[in-house]
Tab-separated table of C-alpha atoms in Angstrom:
chain	number	residue	atom	x	y	z
B	297	MET	CA	26.532	-4.142	26.844
B	298	THR	CA	25.008	-3.530	23.747
B	299	VAL	CA	22.758	-6.233	22.724
B	300	GLN	CA	25.192	-7.922	20.480
B	301	THR	CA	27.689	-8.940	23.183
B	302	ASN	CA	24.700	-9.917	25.778
B	303	GLN	CA	24.438	-13.456	24.945
B	304	ALA	CA	22.591	-14.468	28.305
B	305	ALA	CA	20.084	-11.917	27.215
B	306	LEU	CA	19.866	-13.586	23.725
B	307	ASP	CA	19.409	-16.853	25.235
B	308	GLU	CA	16.578	-15.468	27.233
B	309	LEU	CA	14.609	-14.400	24.471
B	310	ARG	CA	15.045	-17.630	22.381
B	311	ARG	CA	13.678	-19.687	25.704
B	312	ASP	CA	9.696	-20.595	24.915
B	313	PHE	CA	10.547	-18.252	21.147
B	314	THR	CA	8.411	-20.257	18.958
B	315	GLY	CA	9.908	-18.239	16.091
B	316	GLU	CA	13.593	-17.680	15.160
B	317	ILE	CA	15.880	-15.170	16.780
B	318	VAL	CA	18.168	-13.905	14.061
B	319	VAL	CA	21.785	-12.008	14.399
B	320	PRO	CA	24.098	-10.397	12.317
B	321	GLU	CA	26.551	-13.683	12.509
B	322	ASN	CA	23.299	-15.721	11.085
B	323	PRO	CA	23.593	-17.389	7.351
B	324	ALA	CA	19.941	-16.453	6.990
B	325	TYR	CA	20.784	-12.624	7.985
B	326	ASN	CA	20.741	-10.707	4.683
B	327	GLU	CA	18.144	-11.986	3.141
B	328	ALA	CA	16.118	-11.235	6.461
B	329	ARG	CA	17.160	-7.834	6.443
B	330	THR	CA	16.000	-7.530	3.026
B	331	ILE	CA	12.663	-5.397	2.132
B	332	PHE	CA	11.029	-4.526	-0.819
B	333	ASN	CA	12.789	-1.064	-1.490
B	334	ALA	CA	16.674	-1.414	-2.226
B	335	MET	CA	17.470	2.084	-1.369
B	336	ILE	CA	16.865	1.235	2.203
B	337	ASP	CA	20.241	-0.672	3.078
B	338	LYS	CA	19.955	-0.943	7.350
B	339	HIS	CA	21.253	-3.202	9.763
B	340	PRO	CA	19.216	-4.197	12.823
B	341	SER	CA	20.851	-5.979	15.885
B	342	VAL	CA	18.321	-8.585	16.151
B	343	ILE	CA	15.414	-9.272	13.975
B	344	ALA	CA	13.051	-11.449	15.933
B	345	GLN	CA	10.719	-14.138	13.026
B	346	CYS	CA	7.794	-14.091	15.996
B	347	ALA	CA	5.391	-17.086	15.391
B	348	THR	CA	2.585	-16.256	17.458
B	349	VAL	CA	1.519	-13.063	19.871
B	350	ASP	CA	3.355	-14.313	22.711
B	351	ASP	CA	6.371	-14.069	20.444
B	352	VAL	CA	5.347	-10.302	19.626
B	353	VAL	CA	4.743	-9.815	23.310
B	354	ARG	CA	8.556	-11.480	24.232
B	355	ALA	CA	10.089	-8.940	21.380
B	356	VAL	CA	8.682	-5.815	23.127
B	357	GLN	CA	9.396	-6.282	26.554
B	358	PHE	CA	13.275	-7.049	25.126
B	359	GLY	CA	13.522	-4.272	22.659
B	360	ARG	CA	12.098	-2.383	25.639
B	361	ASP	CA	14.833	-3.516	28.496
B	362	PHE	CA	17.197	-3.258	26.412
B	363	LYS	CA	16.298	0.456	25.123
B	364	LEU	CA	16.887	-0.759	21.798
B	365	GLU	CA	14.860	1.474	18.776
B	366	ILE	CA	11.896	-1.267	17.108
B	367	ALA	CA	11.029	-1.427	13.691
B	368	VAL	CA	7.913	-3.424	12.595
B	369	ARG	CA	7.850	-5.897	9.884
B	370	GLY	CA	4.720	-7.309	7.952
B	371	GLY	CA	5.266	-7.057	3.587
B	372	GLY	CA	7.886	-5.005	3.943
B	373	HIS	CA	6.722	-3.257	0.948
B	374	SER	CA	6.500	0.341	2.153
B	375	VAL	CA	8.754	2.750	0.300
B	376	ALA	CA	9.617	4.437	3.046
B	377	GLY	CA	11.435	1.794	4.500
B	378	LYS	CA	10.560	1.943	8.426
B	379	ALA	CA	10.434	-2.102	8.651
B	380	LEU	CA	14.230	-1.768	9.225
B	381	THR	CA	16.298	-0.260	11.868
B	382	ASP	CA	20.129	0.166	12.484
B	383	ASP	CA	21.666	-1.075	15.346
B	384	GLY	CA	17.961	-1.520	16.358
B	385	LEU	CA	15.213	-4.700	16.596
B	386	VAL	CA	12.901	-5.504	14.453
B	387	ILE	CA	9.603	-7.535	14.951
B	388	ASP	CA	9.177	-9.458	11.713
B	389	LEU	CA	5.279	-10.570	11.620
B	390	ARG	CA	5.964	-12.723	8.045
B	391	ARG	CA	5.695	-16.410	10.301
B	392	MET	CA	2.285	-14.887	11.430
B	393	ASN	CA	0.413	-15.697	8.174
B	394	ALA	CA	-2.531	-17.898	8.887
B	395	VAL	CA	-5.825	-16.871	7.263
B	396	SER	CA	-8.906	-18.396	8.628
B	397	VAL	CA	-12.340	-18.253	6.271
B	398	ASP	CA	-15.801	-18.494	7.628
B	399	PRO	CA	-18.153	-18.205	4.087
B	400	ASP	CA	-21.368	-18.362	5.923
B	401	ALA	CA	-20.580	-15.469	7.887
B	402	ARG	CA	-18.813	-13.929	5.376
B	403	ILE	CA	-15.782	-13.576	7.413
B	404	VAL	CA	-11.669	-13.349	7.592
B	405	THR	CA	-9.157	-13.382	9.836
B	406	VAL	CA	-5.898	-12.648	8.638
B	407	GLY	CA	-2.537	-13.156	10.760
B	408	GLY	CA	-0.578	-9.711	11.054
B	409	GLY	CA	2.135	-10.836	8.764
B	410	ALA	CA	0.350	-11.780	5.909
B	411	THR	CA	0.794	-10.726	2.634
B	412	MET	CA	-2.739	-9.919	0.282
B	413	SER	CA	-1.572	-13.274	-1.845
B	414	HIS	CA	-2.149	-15.476	1.544
B	415	LEU	CA	-5.116	-13.522	1.910
B	416	ASP	CA	-6.960	-13.546	-1.568
B	417	ARG	CA	-5.957	-17.474	-2.085
B	418	ALA	CA	-7.810	-17.924	1.032
B	419	THR	CA	-11.281	-16.486	0.002
B	420	GLU	CA	-10.976	-17.209	-3.637
B	421	PRO	CA	-12.529	-21.349	-3.331
B	422	TYR	CA	-15.557	-19.350	-1.774
B	423	GLY	CA	-15.845	-16.905	-4.302
B	424	LEU	CA	-15.376	-13.828	-1.969
B	425	ALA	CA	-12.633	-10.924	-0.897
B	426	THR	CA	-12.768	-7.939	0.467
B	427	THR	CA	-10.217	-4.827	-1.089
B	428	GLY	CA	-6.576	-5.763	-1.029
B	429	GLY	CA	-3.415	-3.548	-2.198
B	430	ARG	CA	-2.753	-3.956	-6.222
B	431	VAL	CA	-0.527	-6.535	-6.014
B	432	SER	CA	-0.233	-9.629	-4.010
B	433	THR	CA	3.375	-9.003	-2.354
B	434	THR	CA	1.310	-6.237	-0.249
B	435	GLY	CA	1.382	-6.420	3.472
B	436	VAL	CA	-2.290	-6.983	4.918
B	437	GLY	CA	-1.365	-5.066	7.649
B	438	GLY	CA	0.667	-2.086	6.898
B	439	PHE	CA	-1.900	-1.534	3.875
B	440	THR	CA	-5.257	-2.319	6.212
B	441	LEU	CA	-4.167	0.818	8.858
B	442	GLY	CA	-3.103	2.963	6.463
B	443	GLY	CA	-6.122	3.036	4.921
B	444	GLY	CA	-6.270	0.232	2.154
B	445	ASP	CA	-6.991	1.489	-0.943
B	446	GLY	CA	-7.275	-1.035	-4.248
B	447	TRP	CA	-8.787	-1.954	-7.305
B	448	LEU	CA	-12.534	-3.143	-5.782
B	449	ALA	CA	-12.014	-0.072	-3.034
B	450	ARG	CA	-14.952	1.303	-5.575
B	451	LYS	CA	-16.683	-1.142	-5.322
B	452	MET	CA	-16.150	-2.405	-1.984
B	453	GLY	CA	-14.919	0.628	0.260
B	454	LEU	CA	-11.272	1.170	1.392
B	455	ALA	CA	-9.824	-1.767	3.647
B	456	CYS	CA	-10.573	-0.107	6.442
B	457	ASP	CA	-14.041	0.100	5.614
B	458	ASN	CA	-13.865	-3.498	5.798
B	459	LEU	CA	-12.440	-3.856	9.266
B	460	LEU	CA	-14.476	-5.583	11.891
B	461	ALA	CA	-11.878	-5.986	14.929
B	462	VAL	CA	-8.144	-6.303	15.303
B	463	GLU	CA	-6.336	-8.017	17.901
B	464	LEU	CA	-2.884	-5.375	19.305
B	465	VAL	CA	0.118	-5.727	21.135
B	466	THR	CA	0.753	-2.539	22.958
B	467	ALA	CA	4.222	-0.836	23.854
B	468	GLU	CA	3.853	-2.413	27.098
B	469	GLY	CA	3.529	-5.397	25.607
B	470	ASP	CA	0.025	-6.408	26.874
B	471	VAL	CA	-2.847	-7.663	24.091
B	472	VAL	CA	-5.941	-5.792	23.710
B	473	TYR	CA	-8.193	-5.929	21.809
B	474	ALA	CA	-10.827	-3.780	20.282
B	475	SER	CA	-13.837	-3.492	17.577
B	476	GLU	CA	-16.440	-1.021	17.164
B	477	ASN	CA	-18.041	-1.892	20.528
B	478	LYS	CA	-15.007	-2.449	22.582
B	479	ASN	CA	-11.941	0.323	22.673
B	480	SER	CA	-13.590	1.813	19.904
B	481	GLU	CA	-11.658	4.925	19.872
B	482	LEU	CA	-8.288	2.591	19.443
B	483	PHE	CA	-10.753	1.149	16.749
B	484	TRP	CA	-11.608	4.412	15.145
B	485	ALA	CA	-7.605	5.718	14.849
B	486	LEU	CA	-6.747	2.277	13.398
B	487	HIS	CA	-8.580	3.211	10.046
B	488	GLY	CA	-5.641	5.092	8.586
B	489	GLY	CA	-3.629	6.012	11.669
B	490	GLY	CA	-1.235	3.492	10.373
B	491	GLY	CA	1.242	1.050	13.275
B	492	ASN	CA	1.466	3.688	15.186
B	493	PHE	CA	-0.928	2.552	18.521
B	494	GLY	CA	0.864	-0.921	18.682
B	495	ILE	CA	1.683	-3.987	16.049
B	496	VAL	CA	-1.421	-5.559	15.148
B	497	THR	CA	-1.745	-9.108	15.242
B	498	SER	CA	-4.562	-10.178	13.722
B	499	PHE	CA	-7.096	-8.223	11.506
B	500	THR	CA	-10.689	-9.485	11.105
B	501	PHE	CA	-12.574	-7.829	7.578
B	502	ARG	CA	-16.007	-8.392	6.213
B	503	LEU	CA	-16.067	-10.446	2.484
B	504	HIS	CA	-18.727	-9.593	-0.342
B	505	GLU	CA	-19.276	-11.853	-3.317
B	506	LEU	CA	-16.662	-11.674	-6.070
B	507	PRO	CA	-17.015	-14.946	-8.389
B	508	LEU	CA	-14.623	-13.669	-10.924
B	509	VAL	CA	-12.988	-9.785	-12.409
B	510	THR	CA	-12.242	-8.285	-15.678
B	511	ALA	CA	-8.795	-7.151	-16.436
B	512	ALA	CA	-8.507	-5.123	-19.892
B	513	LEU	CA	-4.998	-3.358	-20.951
B	514	LEU	CA	-5.296	-1.100	-23.273
B	515	LEU	CA	-2.378	0.539	-25.133
B	516	TRP	CA	-2.130	3.526	-27.001
B	517	ARG	CA	1.444	5.398	-28.369
B	518	PRO	CA	2.299	8.038	-25.559
B	519	GLU	CA	1.667	11.107	-28.316
B	520	THR	CA	-2.201	10.025	-28.001
B	521	GLY	CA	-2.289	10.424	-24.540
B	522	PRO	CA	-4.260	13.593	-23.881
B	523	ASN	CA	-6.939	12.835	-26.041
B	524	VAL	CA	-7.483	9.151	-25.167
B	525	LEU	CA	-6.798	10.558	-21.272
B	526	ARG	CA	-9.480	12.615	-21.536
B	527	ALA	CA	-12.288	10.216	-23.176
B	528	TYR	CA	-11.334	8.104	-19.660
B	529	ARG	CA	-11.633	11.301	-17.423
B	530	GLU	CA	-15.625	11.561	-19.169
B	531	PHE	CA	-16.461	7.554	-19.138
B	532	MET	CA	-14.987	7.619	-15.423
B	533	ALA	CA	-17.410	10.425	-14.670
B	534	SER	CA	-20.698	8.389	-15.310
B	535	ALA	CA	-18.845	4.409	-14.542
B	536	PRO	CA	-20.600	2.094	-11.812
B	537	ASP	CA	-18.776	0.905	-8.533
B	538	GLU	CA	-17.791	-1.905	-10.360
B	539	VAL	CA	-15.177	-0.459	-12.669
B	540	GLY	CA	-11.906	0.405	-11.019
B	541	GLY	CA	-8.461	0.626	-12.433
B	542	GLY	CA	-6.476	3.645	-14.119
B	543	ALA	CA	-5.065	5.364	-16.490
B	544	LEU	CA	-1.062	5.020	-16.768
B	545	TYR	CA	2.085	5.790	-18.804
B	546	VAL	CA	4.723	2.377	-18.626
B	547	THR	CA	7.292	0.896	-20.491
B	548	GLY	CA	5.957	-1.697	-22.858
B	549	PRO	CA	5.931	-5.092	-21.724
B	550	THR	CA	7.432	-7.697	-23.685
B	551	GLU	CA	4.318	-9.396	-23.953
B	552	ASP	CA	2.217	-10.837	-27.009
B	553	PHE	CA	-0.294	-8.495	-26.704
B	554	VAL	CA	1.806	-5.138	-27.127
B	555	PRO	CA	3.341	-4.221	-30.446
B	556	LYS	CA	6.569	-4.337	-31.111
B	557	TYR	CA	7.079	-0.730	-31.579
B	558	LEU	CA	6.042	-0.003	-27.865
B	559	VAL	CA	8.073	-2.812	-26.573
B	560	GLY	CA	10.643	-0.934	-24.481
B	561	ARG	CA	9.127	2.442	-25.272
B	562	LEU	CA	7.273	4.970	-23.275
B	563	ALA	CA	3.412	3.728	-23.781
B	564	PHE	CA	-0.036	5.241	-22.523
B	565	VAL	CA	-2.434	2.478	-21.160
B	566	ILE	CA	-6.223	2.281	-19.890
B	567	LEU	CA	-6.196	-0.334	-16.785
B	568	VAL	CA	-10.451	-1.212	-16.577
B	569	VAL	CA	-10.346	-3.886	-13.758
B	570	TYR	CA	-14.329	-4.276	-13.438
B	571	ALA	CA	-15.812	-6.508	-10.842
B	572	GLY	CA	-17.545	-8.852	-13.134
B	573	SER	CA	-17.971	-10.828	-16.176
B	574	GLU	CA	-16.138	-10.188	-19.673
B	575	ALA	CA	-19.185	-9.777	-21.310
B	576	GLU	CA	-20.864	-6.922	-19.144
B	577	ALA	CA	-17.164	-5.396	-19.124
B	578	ARG	CA	-16.776	-4.641	-22.763
B	579	GLU	CA	-20.503	-3.235	-22.934
B	580	ILE	CA	-19.512	-1.722	-20.326
B	581	THR	CA	-16.328	-0.026	-21.917
B	582	ALA	CA	-17.635	0.213	-25.335
B	583	PRO	CA	-16.638	4.280	-25.178
B	584	LEU	CA	-12.706	3.333	-24.575
B	585	LEU	CA	-12.475	0.429	-26.963
B	586	ALA	CA	-13.630	2.502	-29.874
B	587	LEU	CA	-10.719	4.924	-28.715
B	588	GLY	CA	-8.513	3.105	-31.932
B	589	HIS	CA	-5.893	1.398	-28.745
B	590	GLU	CA	-3.241	-0.387	-30.526
B	591	GLY	CA	-2.426	-3.216	-28.176
B	592	GLU	CA	-5.322	-5.164	-26.010
B	593	PHE	CA	-5.442	-7.884	-23.666
B	594	ILE	CA	-9.141	-8.176	-21.703
B	595	ALA	CA	-9.850	-12.041	-20.013
B	596	GLU	CA	-11.983	-12.961	-17.055
B	597	MET	CA	-9.964	-14.390	-14.344
B	598	PRO	CA	-10.184	-14.706	-10.428
B	599	TYR	CA	-9.513	-11.772	-8.496
B	600	ALA	CA	-6.425	-13.656	-6.900
B	601	GLU	CA	-4.627	-14.134	-10.197
B	602	LEU	CA	-4.868	-10.195	-11.332
B	603	GLN	CA	-3.202	-9.025	-8.323
B	604	CYS	CA	-0.138	-11.670	-9.064
B	605	MET	CA	-0.128	-10.544	-12.868
B	606	LEU	CA	0.024	-6.884	-11.873
B	607	ASP	CA	3.088	-8.050	-9.062
B	608	ASP	CA	5.805	-5.152	-8.810
B	609	PRO	CA	9.215	-6.673	-9.234
B	610	PRO	CA	11.815	-6.633	-6.090
B	611	GLY	CA	15.038	-5.499	-6.177
B	612	TYR	CA	14.837	-2.062	-7.503
B	613	ARG	CA	15.229	1.070	-5.953
B	614	ASN	CA	11.930	2.894	-5.098
B	615	TYR	CA	10.611	6.439	-4.154
B	616	TRP	CA	6.825	7.411	-4.760
B	617	SER	CA	4.153	10.573	-3.562
B	618	ALA	CA	0.908	11.717	-4.700
B	619	GLU	CA	-1.403	14.522	-4.811
B	620	TYR	CA	-5.155	14.080	-4.110
B	621	LEU	CA	-7.489	16.217	-6.910
B	622	GLU	CA	-10.306	18.361	-6.237
B	623	ALA	CA	-10.504	18.552	-9.825
B	624	PHE	CA	-8.835	17.399	-13.570
B	625	PRO	CA	-9.418	19.754	-16.310
B	626	ASN	CA	-8.035	20.338	-19.762
B	627	ASP	CA	-4.985	21.872	-18.219
B	628	ALA	CA	-4.138	19.042	-15.692
B	629	VAL	CA	-4.670	16.503	-18.321
B	630	ASP	CA	-1.793	17.745	-20.818
B	631	ARG	CA	0.264	18.586	-17.646
B	632	PHE	CA	0.037	15.078	-16.981
B	633	CYS	CA	0.729	13.466	-19.918
B	634	ASP	CA	4.073	16.025	-21.149
B	635	ARG	CA	5.374	14.819	-17.731
B	636	ALA	CA	5.343	11.933	-18.754
B	637	ASN	CA	8.598	12.343	-21.031
B	638	ASP	CA	10.526	12.796	-17.940
B	639	MET	CA	10.082	8.912	-16.550
B	640	ILE	CA	13.152	6.572	-16.830
B	641	VAL	CA	12.039	4.391	-19.317
B	642	PRO	CA	12.859	1.547	-19.548
B	643	SER	CA	12.037	0.404	-16.362
B	644	PRO	CA	9.013	-0.526	-14.498
B	645	SER	CA	8.428	3.268	-13.511
B	646	GLN	CA	4.784	4.267	-13.212
B	647	GLN	CA	2.918	7.440	-13.857
B	648	VAL	CA	-0.376	6.645	-13.088
B	649	LEU	CA	-3.497	8.816	-12.512
B	650	ILE	CA	-6.413	6.601	-9.980
B	651	PRO	CA	-10.067	7.384	-9.960
B	652	GLN	CA	-11.930	7.604	-7.390
B	653	GLY	CA	-15.739	7.579	-5.959
B	654	GLY	CA	-17.468	5.279	-6.172
B	655	MET	CA	-18.081	3.849	-1.747
B	656	ILE	CA	-14.434	5.381	-1.196
B	657	ALA	CA	-16.267	8.983	-1.594
B	658	ARG	CA	-19.608	7.393	0.164
B	659	GLY	CA	-17.655	5.278	2.749
B	660	PRO	CA	-17.565	6.381	6.587
B	661	SER	CA	-16.670	10.104	7.074
B	662	ASP	CA	-15.728	9.965	10.487
B	663	TYR	CA	-12.180	8.079	9.800
B	664	PRO	CA	-8.976	10.148	9.650
B	665	ILE	CA	-9.154	9.895	5.759
B	666	PRO	CA	-9.405	13.330	4.400
B	667	TRP	CA	-8.265	11.953	1.034
B	668	ARG	CA	-11.204	9.261	0.558
B	669	HIS	CA	-13.241	12.461	-0.813
B	670	ALA	CA	-10.750	13.264	-3.687
B	671	PRO	CA	-12.179	12.132	-7.266
B	672	TRP	CA	-8.467	11.549	-8.615
B	673	CYS	CA	-5.287	10.796	-7.613
B	674	VAL	CA	-1.671	11.262	-9.306
B	675	HIS	CA	1.060	8.735	-8.253
B	676	PRO	CA	4.739	8.860	-9.406
B	677	PHE	CA	5.703	5.612	-8.853
B	678	GLY	CA	9.490	5.256	-9.989
B	679	LEU	CA	11.380	2.391	-9.611
B	680	TRP	CA	14.701	2.007	-11.185
B	681	LYS	CA	18.189	0.119	-10.551
B	682	ASP	CA	21.075	2.185	-11.241
B	683	PRO	CA	21.720	4.420	-8.219
B	684	ALA	CA	22.998	6.730	-10.463
B	685	ASP	CA	19.778	7.685	-11.596
B	686	ASP	CA	18.428	8.346	-7.681
B	687	GLU	CA	18.360	11.711	-7.991
B	688	ARG	CA	16.565	12.122	-11.301
B	689	ALA	CA	14.334	9.737	-10.101
B	690	ARG	CA	13.413	11.365	-7.377
B	691	GLN	CA	12.792	15.300	-9.063
B	692	TRP	CA	10.446	13.470	-11.605
B	693	VAL	CA	8.513	12.272	-8.950
B	694	ARG	CA	8.977	16.024	-7.289
B	695	ASP	CA	8.145	17.928	-9.996
B	696	ILE	CA	4.737	15.824	-10.714
B	697	ARG	CA	4.064	16.821	-7.319
B	698	ALA	CA	4.544	20.485	-8.469
B	699	ASP	CA	2.784	20.471	-11.265
B	700	PHE	CA	-0.300	19.601	-9.313
B	701	GLU	CA	-0.663	21.542	-6.788
B	702	PRO	CA	-3.353	24.010	-8.397
B	703	TRP	CA	-5.595	21.345	-8.309
B	704	ALA	CA	-4.423	19.143	-5.225
B	705	SER	CA	-6.893	19.029	-2.048
B	706	GLY	CA	-4.072	18.968	0.165
B	707	ALA	CA	-5.049	15.665	1.268
B	708	VAL	CA	-2.520	12.644	1.212
B	709	TYR	CA	-2.796	8.861	1.574
B	710	LEU	CA	0.404	7.836	3.593
B	711	ASN	CA	0.897	4.897	1.898
B	712	PHE	CA	1.605	6.516	-1.439
B	713	ILE	CA	4.697	8.512	0.471
B	714	GLY	CA	7.894	8.453	1.841
B	715	ASP	CA	9.233	11.179	4.296
B	716	GLU	CA	8.095	14.228	3.370
B	717	GLY	CA	7.926	15.561	6.559
B	718	ARG	CA	6.015	16.798	9.266
B	719	SER	CA	3.420	19.027	7.206
B	720	ARG	CA	2.199	15.864	5.084
B	721	VAL	CA	1.728	13.734	7.457
B	722	VAL	CA	-0.746	15.746	9.474
B	723	ALA	CA	-1.972	16.292	5.639
B	724	GLY	CA	-2.589	12.450	5.160
B	725	PHE	CA	-4.932	12.611	8.287
B	726	GLY	CA	-6.585	16.367	8.476
B	727	GLN	CA	-5.550	18.380	11.746
B	728	GLU	CA	-8.510	18.421	13.806
B	729	ASN	CA	-8.348	14.048	13.553
B	730	TYR	CA	-4.445	14.560	14.040
B	731	GLN	CA	-4.867	16.040	17.370
B	732	LYS	CA	-7.873	13.530	18.216
B	733	LEU	CA	-4.676	10.580	17.075
B	734	ALA	CA	-2.099	11.801	19.297
B	735	LYS	CA	-4.719	11.640	22.216
B	736	VAL	CA	-5.253	7.995	21.291
B	737	LYS	CA	-1.216	7.362	20.875
B	738	ALA	CA	-0.786	8.552	24.351
B	739	GLN	CA	-2.989	6.139	25.862
B	740	TYR	CA	-1.391	3.001	23.670
B	741	ASP	CA	2.094	4.356	23.316
B	742	PRO	CA	2.639	7.527	25.477
B	743	ASP	CA	6.991	7.006	25.357
B	744	ASN	CA	6.143	6.664	21.462
B	745	VAL	CA	8.013	2.700	21.216
B	746	PHE	CA	6.038	2.317	18.009
B	747	HIS	CA	7.754	5.877	16.008
B	748	LEU	CA	9.034	4.570	12.630
B	749	ASN	CA	6.341	5.533	10.563
B	750	HIS	CA	4.575	7.836	9.593
B	751	ASN	CA	4.539	8.879	13.226
B	752	ILE	CA	1.545	10.415	15.368
B	753	LYS	CA	3.415	12.322	18.430
B	754	PRO	CA	1.582	11.510	21.740
B	755	MET	CA	-0.117	14.609	22.934
């Protein structure tokens, strides 16, 4: 008997369920199954929009009773689209988005379905923040469990470096807690191991003082990219930890600070996110400001405003990847700049070079995050509308990966990639870490119930 036709089972699930149970006949079904990557079009049998931990427990038990494939949705922002499943059960956490701040202790407790916007808006009134994703729509859960690299990571460390405790529902429907002193092996695994071990319903993070940030966007014609990028490479070699950002090729947006001849066309951009005042930012970035940029936006703002300013537009088809580099010599600079000519323009696609270092590299070395020690990351981020461009966009991403193989470390941040095979999953953790993670997986999810992720098979 299928779950669609078993009305009695659905009625039983709804009984005492605080949230909402959505099935294909429900008018809200199509909206409920829509995620960030428009290439993913799957039709679950049941969407359990949980509002409490008890809802999550009941949903897990229901899925297992009916042998349904279970997907877990937080922000739904993953390029891999693992927040959905055909004919199975989606456990949707988005209603569990409450945020509680203790400004004196400088900690924050965040619901498992919260986005960065929920977190950042809650901490902003206290002049506090923790490392978040690079846009406000990213889910806190998937972001953190994958490691969590963002604009503030060079200053504050990765998101998981600031993780103090979690509440988690296991594949058996048990509620467990993990911290450095409780279920410590599970806590270790949640620092980069993704959603393999259960459904995290609550996170507790360390907060840092951050009254404001300064954002600086500097634009050049694309042909000037190689010279400017070399200068940016030298600038970042000695930049303080307060400096985040990256170098990008993008489509010039329709903004007052963008020269008309770059609007809708390929442009080279340096983005600086500085954890401090505009005056300090201008002083520190003086070498970049002297490079003859043709468009400029520099402003102080609350961190939450910065996050919203750079939000990715919804409704686009997505394909991303990444390579982490042990070096970025002149040949690599030239390859980065040459490949930008293959981008789909105009579109929101971005070809991004992200500097690491700072507290990313100096953070805890025992977590399963081998990519944290690379000084640079190349991140092709494809977004486009027309399905006819699918293969062209995918090939552009693959070509960039191939271009940087000579300098690649082999490690990869799995939040930046889709389905790229088993070897890439192992590369996301490192071989030795993968074996240790597989043992933790066997303890908490021996049947691999939670396999819609960058999956670790239980040992």
